[in-house]
Structures are given as C-alpha cells and as structure tokens.
Short mmCIF file of C-alpha atoms in Angstrom, two decimals:
data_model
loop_
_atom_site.label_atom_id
_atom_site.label_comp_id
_atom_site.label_asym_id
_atom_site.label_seq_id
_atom_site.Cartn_x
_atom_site.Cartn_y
_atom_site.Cartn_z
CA UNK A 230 0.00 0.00 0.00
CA UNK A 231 1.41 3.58 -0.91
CA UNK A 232 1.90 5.90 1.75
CA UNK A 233 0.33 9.16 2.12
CA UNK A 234 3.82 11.04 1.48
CA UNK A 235 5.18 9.57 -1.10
CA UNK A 236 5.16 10.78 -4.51
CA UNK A 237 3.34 9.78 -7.18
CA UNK A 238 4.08 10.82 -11.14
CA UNK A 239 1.66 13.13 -11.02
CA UNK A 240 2.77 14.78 -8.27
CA UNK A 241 6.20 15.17 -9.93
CA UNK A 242 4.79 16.28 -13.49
CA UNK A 243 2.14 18.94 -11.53
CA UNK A 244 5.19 20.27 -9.65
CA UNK A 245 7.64 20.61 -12.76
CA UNK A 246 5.01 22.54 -14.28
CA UNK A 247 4.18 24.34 -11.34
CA UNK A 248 7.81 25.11 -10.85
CA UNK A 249 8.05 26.56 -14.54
CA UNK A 250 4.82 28.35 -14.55
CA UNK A 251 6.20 30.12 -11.44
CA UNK A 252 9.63 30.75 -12.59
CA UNK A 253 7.58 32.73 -15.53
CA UNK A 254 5.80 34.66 -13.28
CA UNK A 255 9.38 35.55 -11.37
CA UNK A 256 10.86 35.91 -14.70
CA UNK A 257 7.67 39.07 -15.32
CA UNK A 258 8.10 40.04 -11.76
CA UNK A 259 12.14 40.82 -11.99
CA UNK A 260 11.33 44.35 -13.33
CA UNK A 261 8.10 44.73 -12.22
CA UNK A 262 8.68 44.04 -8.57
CA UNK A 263 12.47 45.07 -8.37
CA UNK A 264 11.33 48.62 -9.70
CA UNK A 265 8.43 48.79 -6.75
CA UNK A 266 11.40 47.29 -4.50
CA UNK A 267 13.84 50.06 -5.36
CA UNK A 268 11.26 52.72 -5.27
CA UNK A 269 9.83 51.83 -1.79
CA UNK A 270 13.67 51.16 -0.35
CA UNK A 271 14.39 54.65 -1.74
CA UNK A 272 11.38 56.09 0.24
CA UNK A 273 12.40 54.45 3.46
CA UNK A 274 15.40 51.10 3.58
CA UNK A 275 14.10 48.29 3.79
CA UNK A 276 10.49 49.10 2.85
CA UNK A 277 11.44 47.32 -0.53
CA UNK A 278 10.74 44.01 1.07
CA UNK A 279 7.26 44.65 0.69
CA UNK A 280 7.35 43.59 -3.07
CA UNK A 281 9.14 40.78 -2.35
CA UNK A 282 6.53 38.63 -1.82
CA UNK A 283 5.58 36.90 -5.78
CA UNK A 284 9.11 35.39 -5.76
CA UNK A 285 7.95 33.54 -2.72
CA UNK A 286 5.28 32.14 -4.16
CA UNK A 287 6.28 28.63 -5.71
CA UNK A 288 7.05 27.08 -2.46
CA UNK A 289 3.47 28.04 -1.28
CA UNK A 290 2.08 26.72 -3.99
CA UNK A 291 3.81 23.68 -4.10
CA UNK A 292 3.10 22.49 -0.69
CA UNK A 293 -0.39 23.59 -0.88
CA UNK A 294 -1.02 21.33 -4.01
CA UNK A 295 1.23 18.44 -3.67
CA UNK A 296 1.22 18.16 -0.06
CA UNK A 297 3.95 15.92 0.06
CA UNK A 298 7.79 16.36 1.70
CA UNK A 299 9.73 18.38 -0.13
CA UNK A 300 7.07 20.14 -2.84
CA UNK A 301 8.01 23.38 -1.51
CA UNK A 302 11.38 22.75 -1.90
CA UNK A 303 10.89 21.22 -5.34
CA UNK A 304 9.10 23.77 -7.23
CA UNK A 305 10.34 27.02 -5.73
CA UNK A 306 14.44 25.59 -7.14
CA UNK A 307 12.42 24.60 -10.38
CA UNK A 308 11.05 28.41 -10.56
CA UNK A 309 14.16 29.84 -9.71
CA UNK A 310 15.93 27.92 -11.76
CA UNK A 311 13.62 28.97 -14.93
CA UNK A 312 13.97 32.54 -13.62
CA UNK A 313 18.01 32.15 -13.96
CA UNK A 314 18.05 30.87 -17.13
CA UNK A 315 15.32 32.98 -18.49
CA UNK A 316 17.65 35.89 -17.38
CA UNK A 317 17.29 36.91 -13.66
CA UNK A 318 19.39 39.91 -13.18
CA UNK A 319 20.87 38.45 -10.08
CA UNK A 320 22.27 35.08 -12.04
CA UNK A 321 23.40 32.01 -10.04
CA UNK A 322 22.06 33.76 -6.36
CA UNK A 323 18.77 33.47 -7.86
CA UNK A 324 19.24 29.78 -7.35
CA UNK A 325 20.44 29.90 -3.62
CA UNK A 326 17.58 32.22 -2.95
CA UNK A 327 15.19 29.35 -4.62
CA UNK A 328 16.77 26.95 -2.25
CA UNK A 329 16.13 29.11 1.01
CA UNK A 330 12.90 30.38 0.46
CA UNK A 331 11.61 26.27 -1.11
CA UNK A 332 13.27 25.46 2.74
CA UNK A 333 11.58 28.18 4.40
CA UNK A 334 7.90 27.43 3.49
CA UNK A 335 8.77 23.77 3.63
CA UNK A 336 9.72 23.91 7.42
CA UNK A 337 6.07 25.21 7.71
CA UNK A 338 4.49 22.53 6.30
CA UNK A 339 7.00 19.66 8.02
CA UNK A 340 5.80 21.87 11.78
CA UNK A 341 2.43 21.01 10.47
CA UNK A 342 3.09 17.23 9.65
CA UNK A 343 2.15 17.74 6.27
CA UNK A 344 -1.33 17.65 7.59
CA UNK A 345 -2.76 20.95 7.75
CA UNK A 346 -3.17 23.80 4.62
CA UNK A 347 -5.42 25.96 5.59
CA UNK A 348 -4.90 29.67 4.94
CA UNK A 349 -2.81 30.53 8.36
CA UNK A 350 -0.57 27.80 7.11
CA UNK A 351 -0.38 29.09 4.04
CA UNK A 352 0.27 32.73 5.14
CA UNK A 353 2.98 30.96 7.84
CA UNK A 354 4.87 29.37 4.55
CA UNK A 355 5.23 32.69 3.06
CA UNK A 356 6.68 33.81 6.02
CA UNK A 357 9.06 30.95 6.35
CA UNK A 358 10.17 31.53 2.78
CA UNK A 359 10.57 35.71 4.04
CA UNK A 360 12.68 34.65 6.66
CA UNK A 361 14.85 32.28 4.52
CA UNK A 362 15.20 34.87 2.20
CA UNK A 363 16.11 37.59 4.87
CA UNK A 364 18.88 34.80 6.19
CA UNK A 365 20.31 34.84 2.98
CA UNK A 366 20.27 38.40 2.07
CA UNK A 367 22.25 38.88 5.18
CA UNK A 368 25.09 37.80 3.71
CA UNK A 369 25.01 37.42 -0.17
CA UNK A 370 23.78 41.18 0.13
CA UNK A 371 25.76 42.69 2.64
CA UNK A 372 23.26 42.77 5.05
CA UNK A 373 24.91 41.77 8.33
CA UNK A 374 26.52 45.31 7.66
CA UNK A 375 23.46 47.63 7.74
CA UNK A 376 21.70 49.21 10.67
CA UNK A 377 19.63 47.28 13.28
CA UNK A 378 17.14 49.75 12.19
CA UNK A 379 17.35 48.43 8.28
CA UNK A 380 17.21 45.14 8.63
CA UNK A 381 14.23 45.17 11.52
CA UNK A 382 12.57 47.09 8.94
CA UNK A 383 13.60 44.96 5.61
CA UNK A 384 12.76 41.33 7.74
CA UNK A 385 9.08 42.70 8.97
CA UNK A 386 8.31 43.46 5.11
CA UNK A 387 9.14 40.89 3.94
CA UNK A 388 7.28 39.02 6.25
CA UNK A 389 4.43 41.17 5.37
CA UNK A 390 4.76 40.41 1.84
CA UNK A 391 5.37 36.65 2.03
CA UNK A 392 2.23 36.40 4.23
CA UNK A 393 0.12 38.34 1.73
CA UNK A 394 1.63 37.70 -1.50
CA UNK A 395 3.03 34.21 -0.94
CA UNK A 396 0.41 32.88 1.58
CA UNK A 397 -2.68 34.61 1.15
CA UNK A 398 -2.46 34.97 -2.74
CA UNK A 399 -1.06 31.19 -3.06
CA UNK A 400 -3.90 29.87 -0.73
CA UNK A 401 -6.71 31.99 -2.85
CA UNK A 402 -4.98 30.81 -6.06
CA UNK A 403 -4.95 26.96 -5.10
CA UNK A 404 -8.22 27.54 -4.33
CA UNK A 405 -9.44 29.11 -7.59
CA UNK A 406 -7.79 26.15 -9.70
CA UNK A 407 -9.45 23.65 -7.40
CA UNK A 408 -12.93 25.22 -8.10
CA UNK A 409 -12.04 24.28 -11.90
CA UNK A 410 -11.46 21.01 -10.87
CA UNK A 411 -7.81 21.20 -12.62
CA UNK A 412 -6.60 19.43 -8.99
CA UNK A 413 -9.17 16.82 -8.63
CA UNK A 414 -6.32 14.07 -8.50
CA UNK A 415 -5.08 15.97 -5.55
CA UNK A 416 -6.49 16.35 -1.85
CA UNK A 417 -6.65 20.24 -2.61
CA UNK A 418 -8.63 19.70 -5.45
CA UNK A 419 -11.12 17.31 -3.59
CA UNK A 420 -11.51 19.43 -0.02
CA UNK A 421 -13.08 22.13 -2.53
#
C-alpha cells in the first residue's frame, strides 16, 4: 500500500510545471517588482521588502497542491531555476535564494506534519520563505553590515509580503484552480 507522502508521477509532473509556470511569473516580476522594490527602499530602507513577496510564491504553492515532503522545496528551485536561465538579473544567487525560500515554506508545512493547509498555514509558509530569504540576504547582500534599524525594517516586510503575497495569494490561487477542478487528482482539489 502507498503511503500518504510519497510521490506519485503526477505529483512530480504537476510540480515541474508548477515550478516553470512560477519561474515565468518571477521571470515578469524581476522588473516589475524590483522597480516597486527600489522605489519603496528609496522612500524608506528596507520598505522594498514589501514587493518581495511573488518570488515567494512557488514554495506556497507547491506544498499547498502536492502536499507531500519536499514540494516546496521542489518547485520554488524549479522556478528559480527557470527565472536564472530565463535571465534573472541576479544570475546564479537566484538559485540559492530558490533553495532558502523552497526550505523556508517547507519547514512550515514539516511543523504542520504535512497535515494541515489551511490559509494561516499558508500565510505561515510565506513567512518561512521571508525569513529564509532575509537569512540569505544577510550575507550574499551585505546585510549583516546595515543598521539594526534596516534590517528590523527589511525582515518585517518581507514578512508582510510573504504572508500576503506568498500565503494569502497562493492559498486563494490553489483555491481558484481547485474550483475548476484542474486538482481533482489531488487532496486540494477534492476538499473544494
């Protein structure tokens, strides 16, 4: 008998194409959201984080959907990956941010047993993907060498954002596809 958690083809074709649908969207959101990011930080450091919240998305997604150890993971490093070699300005550290943020949100779902996806989990994955991210940033952009003051400011929007635009958007969006019934193979598609 097949357990629960593991994974099934379908579960590993659905997050491949997750993975590369998101890495699209993260491709469109590299000027779109860096320019909001850059505008807001210019206003007041570290309010850029706010925007940051779409490129923490394919984690969300991913464990929302496939439910299963190590979706998150898996399709936010797909994403990133497509983002890269679409032409991410940021190159190769678009791939360790993939990994950090996919190991953020995952942690969120393993807490939960891989058991629970309602929308406060959901919004609790985005902000395990923000604070991978803001672990990261710390040292791949200089971080650790700002103010107290910046980076209180940079980690609490991007937890903002990754609760809102990771969590709460994901979570609305799984449910949306579920309601066309394009996830009827998966328990998100049948809890509709």
């Amino acid at each position: 008998m097949r357990s629960r958690m593991q994974w099934r083809v379908i579960d590993i074709v659905t997050a491949a194409v997750l993975g590369v649908a998101c890495g699209l969207i993260f491709w469109l959101w590299n000027s779109i959201g860096y320019a909001g990011f850059t505008a807001l930080d210019a206003l007041t450091p570290g309010f850029g984080g706010l925007f940051a919240g779409v490129w923490f998305l394919g984690g969300v997604l991913g464990g929302l959907i496939i439910r299963k150890p190590g979706a998150a993971i898996f399709v936010e490093v797909v994403a990133a990956s497509v983002s890269a070699i679409l032409g991410s300005q940021w190159g190769v550290e678009t791939l360790y941010s993939g990994i950090v943020q996919g190991l953020g949100a995952e942690l969120i779902f393993l807490a939960f047993a891989y058991k629970k996806f309602s929308l406060p989990v959901a919004m609790l994955s985005g902000v395990g993907a923000a604070v991978g991210a803001f672990i990261l940033e710390l040292f791949t952009s200089a971080n650790l060498a700002k103010s107290i003051e910046f980076n209180m400011i940079y980690l609490g929007s991007l937890i903002v954002s990754g609760a809102l635009l990771a969590g709460l958007l994901g979570h609305y969006l799984v449910k949306a596809l579920a309601q066309t019934g394009a996830l009827d193979r998966f328990a998100a598609g049948r809890t509709r």
